[in-house]
Amino acid sequence: MSISISENERRAWDRRTPYYLRVRDHLAGLIEAGTLAVDSRLPAERDLSEAFQITRVTAHQALIQLEMEGLIYRLNRRGWFVSPPRLRYNPSVNVSFTRNVTASGRMPGTAVLGRREVASTPWLREKLGAGHDDTIYLVERVRLIDDRPVLVEHIHLNAKYCPGLLTLPLEVSLTDILEQHFGIQLRRASVQLHPTALTAAQAEALGVSAGLPGLKISRAASDQNGNIIEFDQEYWRHDALEVHVDVAVDALPRHVGSGDD
């Protein structure tokens, strides 16, 4: 597929706009129009530089800009690809990853990185409302959408509510495991979100470069009796998730408007 532009189009570029942004705009237009399909591979930087008559440094800048915006993603040693649609996430609704992905018409997947008992630190006891002698489980997994790794999760659980959990198959929904094997119905007690940078270990599990922007989501989950069962930390690729919350306009304070007052 040709992604180059005509000489007339190139001459019409506004010289006050850096070339890498013009290339970014052109490629973004092709992505938004569907000309460049989801998961299709983009030309190498050398080919882009020839197609647009720019330097490889400028081509690299354009690709980095698209990556930062979540329009493309990079796989180590494989190249650049068009990003699939982001998964919608509503933190005010108690829906598991598996059910959310399935409801969006896509395929969820899970790979277990590790499972073990860990020391009961003051920090963990605070997060889980656990006692000094309580056993704490740690489950580490990679979650996938359509076979693409999108997040790494670290789940701490109070073992007294789910004894023997680590012996069960953990490649499926943990929400379903807790309900089916232990009669636990999770209720999300609190959710925190903030931007982060992926560590080397997280990036390796996701097949991306260390330091790439990410989104950290922390959740404390209680059962139907108010007991804190798990504390979950998720590290998402920045291009995989869209936070979406419906808010009633009448519920907004008057001073939180958009300048309509």
Coordinates of C-alpha atoms in Angstrom, one line a residue:
M1 CA 0.0 0.0 0.0
S2 CA 1.3 3.4 -0.9
I3 CA 1.2 6.0 1.8
S4 CA 3.2 8.7 0.1
I5 CA 1.9 12.1 -1.0
S6 CA 2.1 13.9 -4.3
E7 CA 4.7 16.5 -4.9
N8 CA 2.0 19.2 -5.1
E9 CA 0.6 18.1 -1.7
R10 CA 4.1 18.3 -0.2
R11 CA 4.7 21.8 -1.7
A12 CA 1.4 22.9 -0.1
W13 CA 2.7 22.1 3.3
D14 CA 2.7 25.0 5.7
R15 CA 6.4 25.6 6.3
R16 CA 5.7 26.9 9.7
T17 CA 4.6 23.4 10.8
P18 CA 7.4 21.0 11.5
Y19 CA 7.7 18.2 8.9
Y20 CA 7.2 15.4 11.4
L21 CA 3.8 16.8 12.4
R22 CA 2.8 17.0 8.7
V23 CA 3.7 13.4 8.3
R24 CA 1.9 12.6 11.5
D25 CA -1.3 14.3 10.2
H26 CA -1.1 12.5 6.9
L27 CA -0.7 9.0 8.6
A28 CA -3.3 9.8 11.2
G29 CA -5.8 10.7 8.5
L30 CA -5.2 7.4 6.8
I31 CA -5.7 5.5 10.1
E32 CA -8.9 7.4 10.9
A33 CA -10.3 6.8 7.4
G34 CA -9.5 3.1 7.7
T35 CA -7.1 3.2 4.8
L36 CA -4.5 1.8 7.2
A37 CA -6.3 -1.1 8.8
V38 CA -6.1 -2.1 12.5
D39 CA -2.9 -4.2 13.2
S40 CA -1.5 -3.5 9.8
R41 CA 2.2 -2.9 9.7
L42 CA 3.5 0.5 8.8
P43 CA 6.5 0.9 6.5
A44 CA 10.0 1.0 8.0
E45 CA 11.4 4.4 8.9
R46 CA 13.7 4.2 5.9
D47 CA 10.8 3.7 3.6
L48 CA 8.8 6.5 5.2
S49 CA 11.7 8.9 4.7
E50 CA 11.9 8.0 1.0
A51 CA 8.1 8.3 0.5
F52 CA 7.9 11.7 2.2
Q53 CA 11.4 13.0 1.1
I54 CA 12.4 13.6 4.8
T55 CA 15.2 12.4 7.0
R56 CA 14.9 9.2 9.0
V57 CA 15.1 11.3 12.1
T58 CA 12.0 13.2 11.0
A59 CA 10.2 9.9 10.2
H60 CA 11.1 8.5 13.6
Q61 CA 9.7 11.7 15.3
A62 CA 6.4 11.3 13.4
L63 CA 6.1 7.7 14.5
I64 CA 6.9 8.5 18.1
Q65 CA 4.2 11.2 18.0
L66 CA 1.6 8.8 16.7
E67 CA 2.7 6.2 19.4
M68 CA 2.3 8.8 22.1
E69 CA -1.2 9.5 20.9
G70 CA -2.1 5.8 20.9
L71 CA -2.7 5.6 17.2
I72 CA 0.1 3.1 16.5
Y73 CA 2.1 0.7 18.7
R74 CA 5.5 -0.7 18.5
L75 CA 6.6 -4.4 18.9
N76 CA 10.2 -5.0 19.8
R77 CA 12.1 -6.1 16.7
R78 CA 9.0 -6.3 14.6
G79 CA 8.1 -2.7 13.7
W80 CA 5.1 -0.3 14.0
F81 CA 1.4 -1.3 13.7
V82 CA -1.9 0.5 13.7
S83 CA -3.5 0.3 17.2
P84 CA -6.8 -1.5 17.6
P85 CA -9.8 0.3 19.2
R86 CA -9.4 1.1 22.9
L87 CA -11.4 -0.9 25.4
R88 CA -14.0 1.2 27.2
Y89 CA -13.7 1.1 31.0
N90 CA -16.2 2.5 33.4
P91 CA -14.7 2.6 36.9
S92 CA -18.2 3.1 38.4
V93 CA -19.4 -0.2 37.1
N94 CA -18.4 -3.5 38.6
V95 CA -17.6 -5.6 35.5
S96 CA -14.6 -7.9 35.2
F97 CA -12.0 -7.6 32.5
T98 CA -13.2 -10.9 30.9
R99 CA -16.8 -9.8 30.8
N100 CA -16.0 -6.3 29.6
V101 CA -13.8 -7.6 26.7
T102 CA -16.3 -10.2 25.7
A103 CA -19.2 -7.7 25.7
S104 CA -17.2 -5.5 23.3
G105 CA -17.1 -8.4 20.8
R106 CA -13.4 -9.1 21.3
M107 CA -11.5 -12.1 22.7
P108 CA -10.0 -11.9 26.3
G109 CA -6.9 -13.9 27.2
T110 CA -4.8 -14.4 30.3
A111 CA -1.2 -15.6 30.9
V112 CA -0.1 -16.3 34.5
L113 CA 3.3 -14.9 35.3
G114 CA 3.5 -16.1 38.9
R115 CA 1.6 -17.2 42.0
R116 CA 2.9 -17.4 45.5
E117 CA 2.5 -16.4 49.2
V118 CA 4.2 -13.2 50.2
A119 CA 5.1 -11.5 53.4
S120 CA 2.3 -9.6 55.2
T121 CA 3.8 -6.1 55.2
P122 CA 2.1 -3.1 57.0
W123 CA 1.3 -1.7 53.5
L124 CA -0.5 -4.9 52.5
R125 CA -2.3 -5.2 55.8
E126 CA -3.6 -1.7 55.3
K127 CA -4.8 -2.3 51.8
L128 CA -6.5 -5.6 52.6
G129 CA -7.6 -4.9 56.2
A130 CA -5.6 -8.0 57.1
G131 CA -4.2 -9.2 60.4
H132 CA -0.5 -9.5 61.2
D133 CA -0.7 -13.3 60.9
D134 CA -2.9 -13.5 57.8
T135 CA -1.5 -15.3 54.8
I136 CA -1.4 -13.1 51.6
Y137 CA -1.5 -14.5 48.1
L138 CA 0.1 -12.7 45.1
V139 CA -1.1 -13.5 41.6
E140 CA 0.7 -11.9 38.7
R141 CA -0.8 -12.1 35.2
V142 CA -0.8 -10.6 31.7
R143 CA -4.2 -9.9 30.2
L144 CA -4.7 -9.9 26.5
I145 CA -7.3 -8.6 24.0
D146 CA -7.4 -10.5 20.7
D147 CA -4.0 -12.1 21.6
R148 CA -2.4 -8.7 22.2
P149 CA -1.0 -8.1 25.7
V150 CA -2.6 -4.9 27.1
L151 CA -2.0 -5.0 30.8
V152 CA 0.1 -6.5 33.6
E153 CA -1.7 -7.1 36.9
H154 CA -0.5 -7.7 40.5
I155 CA -3.4 -9.1 42.6
H156 CA -3.0 -9.5 46.4
L157 CA -5.6 -11.5 48.2
N158 CA -6.3 -12.3 51.8
A159 CA -5.9 -16.1 51.8
K160 CA -8.3 -16.7 54.7
Y161 CA -11.2 -16.0 52.4
C162 CA -10.0 -18.1 49.5
P163 CA -7.8 -20.9 50.9
G164 CA -6.1 -23.1 48.2
L165 CA -6.7 -20.5 45.5
L166 CA -3.2 -20.8 44.2
T167 CA -3.8 -24.5 43.3
L168 CA -6.6 -23.6 40.9
P169 CA -6.3 -22.7 37.2
L170 CA -5.8 -18.9 37.2
E171 CA -5.9 -18.3 33.4
V172 CA -9.6 -17.6 33.6
S173 CA -11.6 -14.8 35.3
L174 CA -10.6 -14.5 39.0
T175 CA -14.0 -12.9 39.7
D176 CA -15.6 -16.1 38.4
I177 CA -13.2 -18.3 40.4
L178 CA -13.9 -16.5 43.7
E179 CA -17.7 -16.8 43.1
Q180 CA -17.7 -20.4 41.9
H181 CA -15.2 -21.9 44.4
F182 CA -15.6 -19.7 47.5
G183 CA -19.0 -18.1 47.2
I184 CA -17.5 -14.6 47.1
Q185 CA -19.3 -11.9 45.1
L186 CA -16.8 -9.0 44.6
R187 CA -17.9 -5.4 45.2
R188 CA -15.5 -2.7 44.0
A189 CA -14.8 -0.5 47.0
S190 CA -12.5 2.1 45.5
V191 CA -10.7 2.8 42.3
Q192 CA -7.7 5.0 41.7
L193 CA -6.2 5.9 38.3
H194 CA -3.1 7.8 37.4
P195 CA -0.5 7.9 34.6
T196 CA 2.7 6.1 35.0
A197 CA 5.7 4.8 33.1
L198 CA 6.1 1.0 32.4
T199 CA 9.0 -0.6 34.2
A200 CA 11.4 -2.9 32.4
A201 CA 9.6 -6.0 33.7
Q202 CA 6.2 -4.7 32.8
A203 CA 7.3 -3.6 29.4
E204 CA 8.9 -7.0 28.7
A205 CA 5.7 -8.8 29.5
L206 CA 3.8 -6.5 27.2
G207 CA 6.4 -6.6 24.4
V208 CA 7.1 -2.9 24.4
S209 CA 10.0 -0.6 25.4
A210 CA 10.6 0.3 29.1
G211 CA 9.5 3.8 30.0
L212 CA 6.5 3.8 27.6
P213 CA 3.6 5.7 29.1
G214 CA 1.0 3.6 30.9
L215 CA -2.1 3.9 33.0
K216 CA -2.1 2.5 36.5
I217 CA -5.4 1.4 38.0
S218 CA -5.6 0.4 41.7
R219 CA -8.7 -1.3 43.1
A220 CA -9.7 -2.6 46.5
A221 CA -12.5 -5.1 46.3
S222 CA -14.8 -6.3 49.1
D223 CA -17.2 -9.2 49.2
Q224 CA -20.9 -9.2 49.9
N225 CA -20.2 -9.0 53.6
G226 CA -17.8 -6.1 53.4
N227 CA -14.6 -8.0 53.8
I228 CA -11.7 -6.8 51.7
I229 CA -10.8 -9.7 49.5
E230 CA -8.2 -8.3 47.0
F231 CA -6.1 -5.4 46.2
D232 CA -5.4 -5.2 42.5
Q233 CA -2.8 -3.1 40.7
E234 CA -3.1 -3.0 36.9
Y235 CA -0.5 -1.5 34.5
W236 CA -2.1 -0.8 31.1
R237 CA -0.6 0.1 27.8
H238 CA -1.5 3.8 27.3
D239 CA -3.2 3.0 23.9
A240 CA -5.4 0.1 25.1
L241 CA -7.9 1.7 27.4
E242 CA -10.5 4.5 27.3
V243 CA -12.0 5.6 30.6
H244 CA -15.6 6.4 30.1
V245 CA -18.0 7.6 32.8
D246 CA -21.6 8.8 32.3
V247 CA -22.4 11.7 34.6
A248 CA -25.8 13.3 35.1
V249 CA -25.5 17.0 34.2
D250 CA -27.8 18.0 37.1
A251 CA -25.4 16.3 39.5
L252 CA -22.5 18.5 38.6
P253 CA -21.7 21.5 40.9
R254 CA -22.2 24.8 39.2
H255 CA -18.6 25.8 39.6
V256 CA -17.4 22.7 37.6
G257 CA -18.8 23.9 34.3
S258 CA -17.0 24.7 31.0
G259 CA -17.4 28.4 31.1
D260 CA -21.1 28.6 30.5
D261 CA -21.8 30.6 33.6

